[in-house]
Coordinates of C-alpha atoms in Angstrom, one line a residue:
X104 CA -5.5 9.7 -6.6
X105 CA -3.1 7.3 -5.1
X106 CA -0.7 4.8 -6.8
X107 CA -1.5 3.8 -10.4
X108 CA -2.5 0.1 -11.1
X109 CA -1.0 -1.7 -14.0
X110 CA -4.2 -2.3 -15.8
X111 CA -5.3 1.2 -15.5
X112 CA -1.8 2.4 -16.7
X113 CA -1.9 0.1 -19.8
X114 CA -5.4 1.4 -20.6
X115 CA -4.5 5.0 -20.2
X116 CA -1.5 4.7 -22.5
X117 CA -3.5 2.9 -25.2
X118 CA -6.3 5.5 -24.8
X119 CA -3.8 8.3 -25.1
X120 CA -2.4 6.8 -28.2
X121 CA -5.7 6.3 -29.9
X122 CA -7.0 9.8 -29.0
X123 CA -3.8 11.4 -30.2
X124 CA -4.4 9.8 -33.6
X125 CA -8.0 11.1 -33.6
X126 CA -6.9 14.4 -32.5
X127 CA -4.4 14.9 -35.1
X128 CA -6.8 14.0 -37.8
X129 CA -9.4 16.5 -36.5
X130 CA -6.8 19.1 -35.8
X131 CA -5.4 18.8 -39.3
X132 CA -8.8 19.1 -41.0
X133 CA -9.7 22.1 -38.9
X134 CA -6.5 24.0 -39.4
X135 CA -6.4 23.2 -43.1
X136 CA -9.8 24.9 -43.4
X137 CA -8.7 27.9 -41.1
X138 CA -5.3 28.2 -42.6
X139 CA -6.7 28.2 -46.1
X140 CA -9.1 31.0 -45.2
X141 CA -6.2 33.0 -43.3
X142 CA -3.8 32.7 -46.0
X143 CA -6.3 33.7 -48.6
X144 CA -7.1 36.9 -46.6
X145 CA -3.4 37.5 -46.1
X146 CA -2.5 37.2 -49.7
X147 CA -5.6 38.2 -51.7
X148 CA -7.5 40.5 -49.2
X149 CA -4.5 42.6 -47.9
X150 CA -6.3 45.9 -48.6
X151 CA -9.0 44.8 -46.1
X152 CA -6.2 43.9 -43.6
X153 CA -4.6 47.3 -44.0
X154 CA -8.0 49.0 -43.5
X155 CA -8.7 47.1 -40.3
X156 CA -5.1 48.0 -38.9
X157 CA -5.6 51.6 -39.8
X158 CA -8.9 51.7 -38.2
X159 CA -8.0 49.9 -35.0
X160 CA -4.5 51.1 -34.4
X161 CA -4.0 54.2 -36.6
X162 CA -1.2 52.8 -38.8
X163 CA -0.9 50.5 -41.8
X164 CA 2.5 49.1 -40.8
X165 CA 0.8 46.6 -38.4
X166 CA -0.9 45.0 -41.4
X167 CA 2.3 43.9 -42.8
X168 CA 3.3 42.3 -39.5
X169 CA -0.1 40.5 -39.3
X170 CA 0.4 39.4 -42.9
X171 CA 3.9 37.9 -42.3
X172 CA 2.9 36.4 -38.9
X173 CA -0.2 34.8 -40.2
X174 CA 1.6 33.2 -43.2
X175 CA 4.3 31.8 -40.9
X176 CA 1.8 30.6 -38.5
X177 CA -0.8 29.0 -40.7
X178 CA 1.9 27.3 -42.8
X179 CA 3.8 26.2 -39.8
X180 CA 0.9 24.7 -37.9
X181 CA -0.2 22.5 -40.8
X182 CA 3.4 21.3 -41.3
X183 CA 3.6 20.6 -37.5
X184 CA 0.5 18.6 -37.5
X185 CA 1.7 16.5 -40.6
X186 CA 4.8 15.9 -38.7
X187 CA 3.1 14.8 -35.5
X188 CA 0.8 12.5 -37.7
X189 CA 3.8 10.7 -39.0
X190 CA 5.6 10.7 -35.6
X191 CA 2.8 9.0 -33.8
X192 CA 3.1 6.0 -36.0
X193 CA 6.8 5.5 -35.3
X194 CA 8.3 3.4 -32.5
X195 CA 9.4 6.6 -30.7
X196 CA 5.9 8.0 -30.8
X197 CA 4.4 4.8 -29.5
X198 CA 6.9 4.8 -26.6
X199 CA 6.5 8.4 -25.7
X200 CA 2.9 9.4 -26.2
X201 CA 3.1 11.8 -23.2
X202 CA 5.7 13.9 -25.0
X203 CA 4.0 13.8 -28.2
X204 CA 0.8 15.0 -26.3
X205 CA 2.7 18.0 -24.9
X206 CA 3.9 19.0 -28.4
X207 CA 0.4 18.5 -29.9
X208 CA -1.4 20.3 -27.1
X209 CA 1.1 23.2 -27.0
X210 CA 0.8 23.7 -30.7
X211 CA -3.0 23.8 -30.6
X212 CA -3.2 25.7 -27.3
X213 CA -1.5 28.8 -28.5
X214 CA 2.2 28.3 -27.4
X215 CA 3.3 27.7 -31.0
X216 CA 1.3 30.7 -32.2
X217 CA 2.9 32.9 -29.4
X218 CA 6.4 31.8 -30.4
X219 CA 5.7 32.6 -34.1
X220 CA 4.0 36.0 -33.7
X221 CA 6.5 37.2 -31.2
X222 CA 9.0 37.3 -34.1
X223 CA 6.7 39.8 -35.8
X224 CA 6.1 41.7 -32.7
X225 CA 2.4 40.6 -32.3
X226 CA 1.2 39.2 -28.9
X227 CA -1.3 36.4 -28.7
X228 CA -3.4 35.4 -25.8
X229 CA -3.7 31.6 -24.7
X230 CA -6.2 29.7 -26.7
X231 CA -8.8 28.9 -24.0
X232 CA -11.1 27.4 -26.4
X233 CA -8.4 25.0 -27.4
X234 CA -7.8 24.1 -23.7
X235 CA -11.4 23.0 -23.4
X236 CA -11.4 21.1 -26.7
X237 CA -8.2 19.2 -25.9
X238 CA -9.6 18.3 -22.3
X239 CA -12.7 16.9 -23.9
X240 CA -10.9 15.0 -26.6
X241 CA -8.1 13.6 -24.5
X242 CA -9.4 13.4 -20.9
X243 CA -6.4 11.6 -19.3
X244 CA -3.0 12.8 -17.8
X245 CA -4.4 15.9 -16.0
X246 CA -0.8 16.9 -15.1
X247 CA 0.2 17.0 -18.8
X248 CA -2.9 19.2 -19.5
X249 CA -1.9 21.5 -16.5
X250 CA 1.7 21.5 -17.7
X251 CA 1.2 22.8 -21.3
X252 CA -1.5 25.2 -20.1
X253 CA 0.9 26.7 -17.5
X254 CA 3.7 26.9 -20.2
X255 CA 1.4 28.8 -22.6
X256 CA 0.2 31.1 -19.7
X257 CA 3.7 31.6 -18.4
X258 CA 4.9 32.7 -21.8
X259 CA 1.9 35.1 -22.0
X260 CA 2.3 36.6 -18.6
X261 CA 6.3 36.5 -18.3
X262 CA 7.9 36.5 -21.7
X263 CA 5.9 39.3 -23.2
X264 CA 6.8 41.8 -20.5
X265 CA 10.4 40.8 -21.0
X266 CA 10.3 41.5 -24.8
X267 CA 8.1 44.6 -24.5
X268 CA 5.0 43.2 -26.0
X269 CA 2.9 43.8 -22.9
X270 CA 2.4 47.5 -24.0
X271 CA 1.4 46.6 -27.6
X272 CA -0.9 49.4 -28.6
X273 CA -2.1 49.7 -25.1
X274 CA -4.5 52.4 -26.0
X275 CA -6.4 50.1 -28.4
X276 CA -5.4 46.5 -27.3
X277 CA -5.8 45.5 -23.8
X278 CA -3.6 42.4 -23.4
X279 CA -4.1 41.9 -19.8
X280 CA -7.6 43.0 -19.1
X281 CA -9.7 41.7 -16.3
X282 CA -12.0 39.8 -18.6
X283 CA -9.2 38.0 -20.3
X284 CA -7.5 37.1 -17.0
X285 CA -10.7 35.6 -15.5
X286 CA -11.3 33.8 -18.7
X287 CA -8.0 32.2 -18.7
X288 CA -8.0 31.2 -15.1
X289 CA -11.5 29.8 -15.1
X290 CA -11.1 27.8 -18.4
X291 CA -7.8 26.3 -17.2
X292 CA -9.2 25.3 -13.9
X293 CA -12.3 23.9 -15.4
X294 CA -10.5 21.9 -18.2
X295 CA -8.0 20.4 -15.8
X296 CA -10.4 19.6 -13.1
X297 CA -12.7 17.9 -15.7
X298 CA -9.7 15.7 -16.9
X299 CA -8.9 14.9 -13.2
X300 CA -12.5 13.8 -12.3
X301 CA -12.7 11.7 -15.4
X302 CA -9.6 9.8 -14.5
X303 CA -10.7 9.3 -11.1
X304 CA -13.9 7.9 -12.4
X305 CA -12.0 5.5 -14.8
X306 CA -9.8 4.4 -11.9
X307 CA -12.9 3.7 -9.8
X308 CA -14.3 1.6 -12.7
X309 CA -10.9 -0.4 -13.1
X310 CA -11.0 -0.9 -9.3
X311 CA -14.5 -2.1 -9.4
X312 CA -13.7 -4.6 -12.2
X313 CA -10.7 -6.0 -10.4
X314 CA -12.8 -6.6 -7.3
X315 CA -15.7 -8.3 -9.4
X316 CA -13.1 -10.5 -10.9
X317 CA -11.7 -11.4 -7.5
X318 CA -15.1 -11.9 -6.2
X319 CA -16.2 -14.1 -9.1
X320 CA -13.0 -16.2 -8.6
X321 CA -13.7 -16.3 -4.9
X322 CA -17.4 -17.4 -5.2
X323 CA -16.5 -20.0 -7.8
X324 CA -13.8 -21.4 -5.7
X325 CA -15.5 -21.4 -2.3
X326 CA -18.9 -22.7 -3.7
X327 CA -17.3 -25.5 -5.8
X328 CA -14.9 -26.7 -3.3
X329 CA -17.5 -28.4 -1.0
X330 CA -19.3 -29.8 -4.1
X331 CA -16.0 -31.3 -5.5
X332 CA -15.2 -32.6 -2.0
X333 CA -18.6 -34.3 -1.7
X334 CA -18.3 -35.8 -5.2
X335 CA -15.0 -37.3 -4.4
X336 CA -16.3 -38.7 -1.2
X337 CA -19.5 -40.1 -2.9
X338 CA -17.5 -41.5 -5.8
X339 CA -15.0 -43.3 -3.4
X340 CA -18.0 -44.7 -1.5
X341 CA -19.5 -46.1 -4.6
X342 CA -16.3 -47.5 -5.8
X343 CA -16.0 -49.4 -2.6
X344 CA -19.2 -51.3 -3.2
X345 CA -18.1 -54.6 -4.8
X346 CA -21.4 -56.3 -4.4
X347 CA -23.7 -54.6 -7.0
X348 CA -26.9 -56.1 -5.3
X349 CA -26.1 -54.3 -2.0
X350 CA -28.3 -51.2 -1.6
X351 CA -27.3 -49.8 1.7
X352 CA -23.8 -48.3 2.4
X353 CA -22.2 -47.7 5.7
X354 CA -20.8 -44.1 5.8
X355 CA -18.3 -43.2 8.6
X356 CA -19.4 -40.4 11.0
X357 CA -16.2 -38.3 10.1
X358 CA -17.3 -38.3 6.4
X359 CA -20.8 -37.2 7.3
X360 CA -19.4 -34.4 9.5
X361 CA -17.2 -33.3 6.6
X362 CA -20.2 -33.2 4.1
X363 CA -22.1 -31.2 6.7
X364 CA -19.4 -28.8 7.1
X365 CA -19.2 -28.2 3.4
X366 CA -22.9 -27.5 3.2
X367 CA -22.8 -25.1 6.1
X368 CA -20.0 -23.3 4.4
X369 CA -22.0 -23.0 1.2
X370 CA -25.0 -21.8 3.1
X371 CA -22.9 -19.1 4.9
X372 CA -21.5 -17.8 1.6
X373 CA -25.0 -17.7 0.0
X374 CA -26.5 -16.0 3.1
X375 CA -23.6 -13.4 3.0
X376 CA -24.6 -12.5 -0.6
X377 CA -28.2 -12.3 0.1
X378 CA -27.5 -10.2 3.2
X379 CA -25.3 -7.9 1.3
X380 CA -27.9 -7.5 -1.6
X381 CA -30.8 -6.8 1.1
X382 CA -28.5 -4.1 2.6
X383 CA -27.8 -2.3 -0.6
X384 CA -31.5 -2.5 -1.5
X385 CA -33.5 -1.9 1.7
X386 CA -30.8 -0.9 4.3
X387 CA -30.3 -2.7 7.6
X388 CA -33.5 -3.7 9.3
X389 CA -33.1 -3.4 13.1
X390 CA -35.2 -4.6 16.0
X391 CA -33.8 -2.4 18.8
X392 CA -34.1 -3.2 22.4
X393 CA -31.9 -2.8 25.5
X394 CA -29.0 -5.3 25.2
X395 CA -26.5 -6.2 27.9
X396 CA -23.2 -6.6 26.1
X397 CA -21.4 -8.8 28.7
X398 CA -23.8 -11.9 28.3
X399 CA -23.9 -11.5 24.6
X400 CA -20.2 -11.5 24.2
X401 CA -19.8 -14.5 26.6
X402 CA -22.2 -16.5 24.5
X403 CA -20.3 -15.5 21.3
X404 CA -17.0 -16.6 23.0
X405 CA -18.7 -19.9 24.2
X406 CA -19.6 -20.6 20.6
X407 CA -16.0 -19.9 19.5
X408 CA -14.4 -21.7 22.3
X409 CA -13.3 -24.6 20.1
X410 CA -11.5 -22.3 17.7
X411 CA -9.9 -20.3 20.5
X412 CA -8.6 -23.4 22.0
X413 CA -7.5 -24.9 18.6
X414 CA -5.5 -21.7 18.0
X415 CA -4.3 -21.4 21.5
X416 CA -5.5 -17.9 21.9
X417 CA -4.7 -16.1 25.0
X418 CA -8.0 -14.4 25.8
X419 CA -8.4 -11.2 27.9
X420 CA -12.0 -10.5 28.4
X421 CA -11.9 -7.0 30.1
X422 CA -15.5 -6.2 29.6
X423 CA -17.1 -5.1 33.0
X424 CA -20.3 -6.8 34.2
X425 CA -21.8 -3.6 35.4
X426 CA -22.2 -1.8 32.0
X427 CA -25.4 0.0 31.1
X428 CA -27.4 -1.8 28.3
X429 CA -27.0 -0.5 24.7
X430 CA -30.0 0.3 22.6
X431 CA -29.5 -2.2 19.7
X432 CA -30.5 -5.2 17.8
X433 CA -29.0 -8.2 19.6
X434 CA -28.8 -10.5 16.6
X435 CA -27.1 -7.9 14.5
X436 CA -24.5 -7.2 17.3
X437 CA -23.9 -10.9 17.6
X438 CA -23.0 -10.8 13.9
X439 CA -20.6 -7.8 14.3
X440 CA -18.7 -9.4 17.4
X441 CA -18.6 -12.7 15.7
X442 CA -17.1 -11.4 12.5
X443 CA -14.6 -9.2 14.1
X444 CA -13.4 -12.0 16.5
X445 CA -13.6 -14.5 13.7
X446 CA -11.5 -12.4 11.5
X447 CA -8.7 -12.1 14.3
X448 CA -8.7 -15.9 14.4
X449 CA -8.7 -16.5 10.7
X450 CA -6.1 -13.9 9.6
X451 CA -3.4 -14.5 12.4
X452 CA -1.1 -17.4 13.5
X453 CA -1.6 -19.3 16.7
X454 CA -1.0 -18.2 20.2
X455 CA -2.1 -14.6 19.7
X456 CA -3.5 -12.5 22.5
X457 CA -7.2 -11.3 21.9
X458 CA -8.3 -8.4 24.0
X459 CA -12.0 -7.4 24.4
X460 CA -12.8 -4.2 26.2
X461 CA -15.8 -1.7 26.4
X462 CA -16.0 1.8 28.0
X463 CA -18.8 4.3 28.4
X464 CA -18.1 7.5 26.6
X465 CA -20.1 10.7 27.9
X466 CA -20.6 13.7 25.8
X467 CA -17.5 15.9 25.5
X468 CA -15.3 13.5 27.3
X469 CA -12.6 11.2 25.6
X470 CA -10.5 10.3 28.6
X471 CA -12.4 7.0 28.8
X472 CA -11.3 6.1 25.3
X473 CA -7.7 7.1 26.0
X474 CA -7.7 4.8 29.1
X475 CA -9.2 1.9 27.2
X476 CA -6.7 2.4 24.3
X477 CA -3.9 2.2 26.9
X478 CA -5.5 -0.8 28.7
X479 CA -5.7 -3.0 25.6
X480 CA -2.1 -2.1 24.6
X481 CA -2.8 -0.2 21.4
X482 CA 0.2 2.1 20.5
X483 CA -1.6 4.1 17.8
X484 CA -3.4 7.4 18.7
X485 CA -7.0 6.8 20.0
X486 CA -9.9 7.8 17.8
X487 CA -11.6 11.1 18.5
X488 CA -15.4 10.3 19.5
X489 CA -17.8 13.3 19.3
X490 CA -21.4 12.7 20.4
X491 CA -24.2 14.6 22.0
X492 CA -25.3 11.5 24.1
X493 CA -23.5 8.8 26.0
X494 CA -22.0 6.0 23.8
X495 CA -20.5 2.6 24.2
X496 CA -17.0 2.3 22.9
X497 CA -16.1 -1.3 22.1
X498 CA -12.6 -2.5 21.1
X499 CA -11.3 -5.8 19.9
X500 CA -7.6 -6.1 19.7
X501 CA -5.2 -8.8 18.5
X502 CA -1.5 -9.1 18.8
X503 CA -1.2 -10.7 15.4
X504 CA 0.5 -9.7 12.1
X505 CA -1.2 -6.2 11.5
X506 CA -2.5 -4.7 8.3
X507 CA -0.6 -2.4 5.9
X508 CA -1.5 1.2 6.0
X509 CA -2.5 1.3 2.3
X510 CA -5.2 -1.4 2.9
X511 CA -6.9 0.3 5.9
X512 CA -9.1 2.7 3.9
X513 CA -10.5 -0.2 1.9
X514 CA -11.2 -2.8 4.7
X515 CA -14.9 -1.9 5.0
X516 CA -15.7 -1.8 1.3
X517 CA -17.8 -4.6 -0.2
X518 CA -15.9 -7.6 -1.6
X519 CA -12.6 -6.3 -0.6
X520 CA -10.1 -9.2 0.1
X521 CA -6.4 -8.7 1.2
X522 CA -3.4 -10.0 -0.7
X523 CA -3.4 -13.2 1.2
X524 CA -7.2 -13.7 1.0
X525 CA -7.1 -16.2 -1.9
X526 CA -5.7 -18.7 0.5
X527 CA -8.9 -18.4 2.8
X528 CA -12.5 -18.9 2.3
X529 CA -15.0 -15.9 2.3
X530 CA -16.2 -13.1 0.0
X531 CA -14.9 -10.1 1.6
X532 CA -18.3 -9.1 2.9
X533 CA -17.8 -9.5 6.6
X534 CA -16.3 -6.1 7.5
X535 CA -18.6 -4.3 5.0
X536 CA -21.7 -5.9 6.8
X537 CA -20.3 -4.9 10.1
X538 CA -19.9 -1.3 9.0
X539 CA -23.6 -1.2 7.6
X540 CA -24.9 -2.5 10.9
X541 CA -23.0 -0.2 13.1
X542 CA -23.8 2.9 11.1
X543 CA -27.5 1.8 10.9
X544 CA -27.3 1.9 14.8
X545 CA -26.1 5.5 14.5
X546 CA -22.5 4.6 15.6
X547 CA -19.0 4.7 14.0
X548 CA -16.5 2.0 13.3
X549 CA -12.9 2.0 12.5
X550 CA -9.6 0.2 12.7
X551 CA -6.0 0.9 13.9
X552 CA -3.2 -1.2 12.9
X553 CA 0.6 -1.5 12.3
X554 CA 2.5 -4.3 10.6
X555 CA 3.9 -6.8 13.2
X556 CA 2.0 -5.0 16.0
X557 CA -1.5 -6.2 15.8
X558 CA -4.9 -4.8 15.0
X559 CA -7.5 -3.0 16.9
X560 CA -11.2 -2.8 15.5
X561 CA -13.3 -0.4 17.3
X562 CA -17.0 0.8 17.1
X563 CA -19.5 2.9 19.1
X564 CA -23.1 2.1 20.0
X565 CA -25.9 4.3 21.5
X566 CA -26.7 3.7 25.0
X567 CA -30.2 5.5 24.8
X568 CA -32.8 5.6 22.1
X569 CA -32.5 8.4 19.7

């Protein structure tokens, strides 16, 4: 499930401690009732116990073993639960809830019963009902669930043959029957899997909460910054008016330009939110037509010429002019290329090399992708493209800082922002929108990157209408 986040680890520890306390109370009440009934039968209904032993096994001596084993087990399990209840409140119990869980689950899951009854030469199968009950009550730490279950099953499967209990009255008591084996395996698998899935769900919830908090901080910061800036400028202009009768104020062009930039930034953020919401509700709306990529990308580079020059980017536009048109929405493609090129400029230092290249990939042929991959200088293995129709393979590579491998799977998720993102404007929606647009066209999108070696974003587009 990946590395554990600190907030999730804290929650899981507290949850385990709370559920252990609840589980100990429930188990104590349950076993107090069961133990009272079992001890009453062993002490006051011994004749019935002897009759059952005679009917099932043909000898009364087993009744004495049953009697001694049950008295030891029922008395011992209640004493253990009381001990665990006291231990969970101590400093040691609060520091080591995992160990306390293993002791608690092992006692309820049948391991304690196996240990006690072995002394009286009575075998006991694992408590599959207890496996399910503990998984429902304490659905965290799936590895701990698997550990105590395997210990219980190992005692049943390995220790009994060593001490000779595997042939306990084989003519009347089938210890290793097919039905028992299937039940143990299935219940163990289902209980551990349910805990694993619950933990995975909770991790996703914590991840979503962290992203929501980051998103809210980002939106608050990015939307209020232009407003605060505008307020400061307007206040300074008002403070400069010494003549209260003067109604007109001369505003420098630079100030107007800064205010306009702030408004544009706010509008861009609001549009991103609206676009993301529209895509989640309605999907990407496309107006597909044959589009020539070369003129479209040249127009984008012209719009970004100021930024390219400001950051002294070494541009290599390797896109051929004789490419066949793609069947796509020109406005949406403009957004994809603008986002990917803009990200390369925003997240990298000055004087990077930016390479743009495109190749046609025919069905069953990937040599064009390998050739393009080598041409743009990417050292990672090229993606495998499978399609039954010709595709356009587009790649945008920068020679910048690169992206850590653990961040690559999350890049295209909504509101994802990297560790340095709080220094930069944006909501983490650009790559998410790119992915939705490309997939709406029927293409794929991906990324290859290594720290210090640069990053390559690639995507495919259909050449012919589906």
